[in-house]
Amino acid sequence: MEQAGAALIRQAMGEKYGNLRIEMLPTADSTNLRLKEAARAGAIDPPWLLTADEQTAGRGRLGRTFVSPPGTGLYMSLLLNHPPAGGQVTITAAVAVCRAIEELTPLHPRIKWVNDLFVRGKKVCGILAEGAGSRVIVGIGVNILTPPGGFPPEAGLAGALDMPVDRFTLAGRIALHLMDGLAGDFSAVLDAYRARMPLAGCQISYLQNGQEKNARVTGVDEAGGLMILGPDGPDTLRCGEISLGSQSFSDLSVFE
Ligand code: BTN
């Protein structure tokens, strides 16, 4: 099973990145954590791809949990020789996942800045990029199918692709686009990101210094920051989280 999965990943990547080491676990607390510990122990050289069939403590941004039940999702982490700073890795990963889903399904995922992917108004993918010394670990979780009984309440706005997608093929296409994107011209990645990030013109709210503020999105800048027109004039958000105030993502037609 493990070998067949790795072969499918390699097949999906074509001839490229033959140096990528692929490991698969039936279960892990968190694939990001496993890679982080291995990197800390000096046990591995990038690039490495680790997948798990399920995660018992999947990690999301801002200390949240990423619900990772067995058999219905793709949970993967890549350790890459790339500086972890800035939003470039996260943005490239978001575009890579969109491209892979677009290739393998008729779906057109939309990106909610900075790194959540939505389909039919539901979050189908989360991305968590973490530094490991001078390298980066890019963790990606894609909900392929809705778990039997549905998502638990703690999964929030979670939804699934609900398409017959082979998760190893999906992992291979994502890894390929991510590694290609990081090796290439970031402005091309940004164009692809902007085309899938439909918030320009929308009203959002965000937290700044513990204070909730409202603003209108005006675009995405050359470094991937969210340009806004807020109460204090033009500003750029570099990290954190935005919400759509009274509207939910499922109400907003741009996320359908
Ligand atoms: C988020 O939605 O806030 C980010 C979720 C990232 C989930 C992925 S699943 C694989 C990798 N391992 C983790 O523990 N988290 C990431």
PDB file of N, CA, C and O and ligand atoms in Angstrom, residues 30-32 55 57-61 66 75-77 116 123 126-128 139-141, ligand 1:
ATOM      1  N   SER A  30       0.715  14.765  13.896  1.00  0.00           N
ATOM      2  CA  SER A  30       0.684  15.845  12.915  1.00  0.00           C
ATOM      3  C   SER A  30       1.881  15.632  11.990  1.00  0.00           C
ATOM      4  O   SER A  30       3.016  15.474  12.473  1.00  0.00           O
ATOM      5  N   THR A  31       1.650  15.641  10.700  1.00  0.00           N
ATOM      6  CA  THR A  31       2.780  15.448   9.775  1.00  0.00           C
ATOM      7  C   THR A  31       3.758  16.626   9.872  1.00  0.00           C
ATOM      8  O   THR A  31       4.967  16.438   9.716  1.00  0.00           O
ATOM      9  N   ASN A  32       3.257  17.825  10.130  1.00  0.00           N
ATOM     10  CA  ASN A  32       4.175  18.962  10.334  1.00  0.00           C
ATOM     11  C   ASN A  32       5.095  18.704  11.522  1.00  0.00           C
ATOM     12  O   ASN A  32       6.294  18.928  11.463  1.00  0.00           O
ATOM     13  N   GLN A  55      -4.616  12.081  11.077  1.00  0.00           N
ATOM     14  CA  GLN A  55      -3.844  12.794  12.092  1.00  0.00           C
ATOM     15  C   GLN A  55      -4.687  12.852  13.371  1.00  0.00           C
ATOM     16  O   GLN A  55      -5.884  13.156  13.324  1.00  0.00           O
ATOM     17  N   ALA A  57      -3.717  14.817  15.942  1.00  0.00           N
ATOM     18  CA  ALA A  57      -3.587  16.180  16.482  1.00  0.00           C
ATOM     19  C   ALA A  57      -3.176  17.114  15.353  1.00  0.00           C
ATOM     20  O   ALA A  57      -2.163  17.820  15.458  1.00  0.00           O
ATOM     21  N   GLY A  58      -3.964  17.103  14.285  1.00  0.00           N
ATOM     22  CA  GLY A  58      -3.669  17.964  13.134  1.00  0.00           C
ATOM     23  C   GLY A  58      -3.667  19.416  13.559  1.00  0.00           C
ATOM     24  O   GLY A  58      -4.555  19.865  14.281  1.00  0.00           O
ATOM     25  N   ARG A  59      -2.658  20.151  13.117  1.00  0.00           N
ATOM     26  CA  ARG A  59      -2.488  21.540  13.576  1.00  0.00           C
ATOM     27  C   ARG A  59      -2.919  22.528  12.507  1.00  0.00           C
ATOM     28  O   ARG A  59      -2.583  22.387  11.330  1.00  0.00           O
ATOM     29  N   GLY A  60      -3.656  23.537  12.935  1.00  0.00           N
ATOM     30  CA  GLY A  60      -4.037  24.623  12.040  1.00  0.00           C
ATOM     31  C   GLY A  60      -3.344  25.907  12.455  1.00  0.00           C
ATOM     32  O   GLY A  60      -2.567  25.925  13.420  1.00  0.00           O
ATOM     33  N   ARG A  61      -3.619  26.974  11.746  1.00  0.00           N
ATOM     34  CA  ARG A  61      -3.054  28.278  12.091  1.00  0.00           C
ATOM     35  C   ARG A  61      -3.672  28.781  13.391  1.00  0.00           C
ATOM     36  O   ARG A  61      -4.742  28.348  13.789  1.00  0.00           O
ATOM     37  N   PHE A  66      -6.746  20.990  13.133  1.00  0.00           N
ATOM     38  CA  PHE A  66      -7.254  20.648  11.802  1.00  0.00           C
ATOM     39  C   PHE A  66      -7.805  19.233  11.880  1.00  0.00           C
ATOM     40  O   PHE A  66      -7.060  18.267  12.071  1.00  0.00           O
ATOM     41  N   TYR A  75      -3.466  14.487   4.020  1.00  0.00           N
ATOM     42  CA  TYR A  75      -2.712  15.232   5.030  1.00  0.00           C
ATOM     43  C   TYR A  75      -1.239  15.084   4.667  1.00  0.00           C
ATOM     44  O   TYR A  75      -0.699  13.968   4.740  1.00  0.00           O
ATOM     45  N   MET A  76      -0.630  16.149   4.228  1.00  0.00           N
ATOM     46  CA  MET A  76       0.749  16.057   3.729  1.00  0.00           C
ATOM     47  C   MET A  76       1.589  17.231   4.218  1.00  0.00           C
ATOM     48  O   MET A  76       1.076  18.330   4.429  1.00  0.00           O
ATOM     49  N   SER A  77       2.873  16.966   4.409  1.00  0.00           N
ATOM     50  CA  SER A  77       3.812  18.039   4.744  1.00  0.00           C
ATOM     51  C   SER A  77       5.054  17.870   3.896  1.00  0.00           C
ATOM     52  O   SER A  77       5.523  16.751   3.684  1.00  0.00           O
ATOM     53  N   ASP A 116      -6.713  29.822   2.980  1.00  0.00           N
ATOM     54  CA  ASP A 116      -7.811  28.845   3.040  1.00  0.00           C
ATOM     55  C   ASP A 116      -8.435  28.728   1.660  1.00  0.00           C
ATOM     56  O   ASP A 116      -8.679  29.738   0.992  1.00  0.00           O
ATOM     57  N   LYS A 123     -14.831  25.525   3.508  1.00  0.00           N
ATOM     58  CA  LYS A 123     -13.373  25.416   3.499  1.00  0.00           C
ATOM     59  C   LYS A 123     -12.973  23.962   3.240  1.00  0.00           C
ATOM     60  O   LYS A 123     -13.267  23.083   4.052  1.00  0.00           O
ATOM     61  N   GLY A 126      -6.701  23.670   4.174  1.00  0.00           N
ATOM     62  CA  GLY A 126      -5.951  24.615   4.999  1.00  0.00           C
ATOM     63  C   GLY A 126      -4.466  24.379   4.802  1.00  0.00           C
ATOM     64  O   GLY A 126      -4.035  23.255   4.501  1.00  0.00           O
ATOM     65  N   ILE A 127      -3.701  25.436   4.969  1.00  0.00           N
ATOM     66  CA  ILE A 127      -2.249  25.368   4.749  1.00  0.00           C
ATOM     67  C   ILE A 127      -1.552  25.973   5.959  1.00  0.00           C
ATOM     68  O   ILE A 127      -1.941  27.047   6.435  1.00  0.00           O
ATOM     69  N   LEU A 128      -0.537  25.286   6.451  1.00  0.00           N
ATOM     70  CA  LEU A 128       0.224  25.789   7.601  1.00  0.00           C
ATOM     71  C   LEU A 128       1.712  25.688   7.271  1.00  0.00           C
ATOM     72  O   LEU A 128       2.272  24.594   7.250  1.00  0.00           O
ATOM     73  N   GLY A 139       2.624  22.407   5.448  1.00  0.00           N
ATOM     74  CA  GLY A 139       1.601  21.403   5.755  1.00  0.00           C
ATOM     75  C   GLY A 139       0.315  21.742   5.024  1.00  0.00           C
ATOM     76  O   GLY A 139      -0.139  22.890   5.040  1.00  0.00           O
ATOM     77  N   ILE A 140      -0.248  20.735   4.380  1.00  0.00           N
ATOM     78  CA  ILE A 140      -1.457  20.950   3.573  1.00  0.00           C
ATOM     79  C   ILE A 140      -2.472  19.868   3.917  1.00  0.00           C
ATOM     80  O   ILE A 140      -2.160  18.670   3.887  1.00  0.00           O
ATOM     81  N   GLY A 141      -3.670  20.292   4.249  1.00  0.00           N
ATOM     82  CA  GLY A 141      -4.753  19.339   4.502  1.00  0.00           C
ATOM     83  C   GLY A 141      -5.885  19.604   3.524  1.00  0.00           C
ATOM     84  O   GLY A 141      -6.350  20.737   3.416  1.00  0.00           O
TER      85      GLY A 141
HETATM   86  C1  BTN B   1      -5.428  25.821   8.844  1.00  0.00           C
HETATM   87  O1  BTN B   1      -6.501  25.553   8.298  1.00  0.00           O
HETATM   88  O2  BTN B   1      -5.359  26.689   9.729  1.00  0.00           O
HETATM   89  C2  BTN B   1      -4.202  25.092   8.416  1.00  0.00           C
HETATM   90  C3  BTN B   1      -4.409  23.599   8.406  1.00  0.00           C
HETATM   91  C4  BTN B   1      -3.191  22.808   7.978  1.00  0.00           C
HETATM   92  C5  BTN B   1      -3.453  21.325   8.065  1.00  0.00           C
HETATM   93  C6  BTN B   1      -2.309  20.499   7.550  1.00  0.00           C
HETATM   94  S1  BTN B   1      -2.737  18.792   7.453  1.00  0.00           S
HETATM   95  C7  BTN B   1      -1.086  18.364   7.207  1.00  0.00           C
HETATM   96  C8  BTN B   1      -0.244  19.260   8.081  1.00  0.00           C
HETATM   97  N1  BTN B   1      -0.092  18.701   9.411  1.00  0.00           N
HETATM   98  C9  BTN B   1      -0.684  19.447  10.325  1.00  0.00           C
HETATM   99  O3  BTN B   1      -0.716  19.185  11.536  1.00  0.00           O
HETATM  100  N2  BTN B   1      -1.254  20.526   9.768  1.00  0.00           N
HETATM  101  C10 BTN B   1      -1.019  20.555   8.342  1.00  0.00           C
END
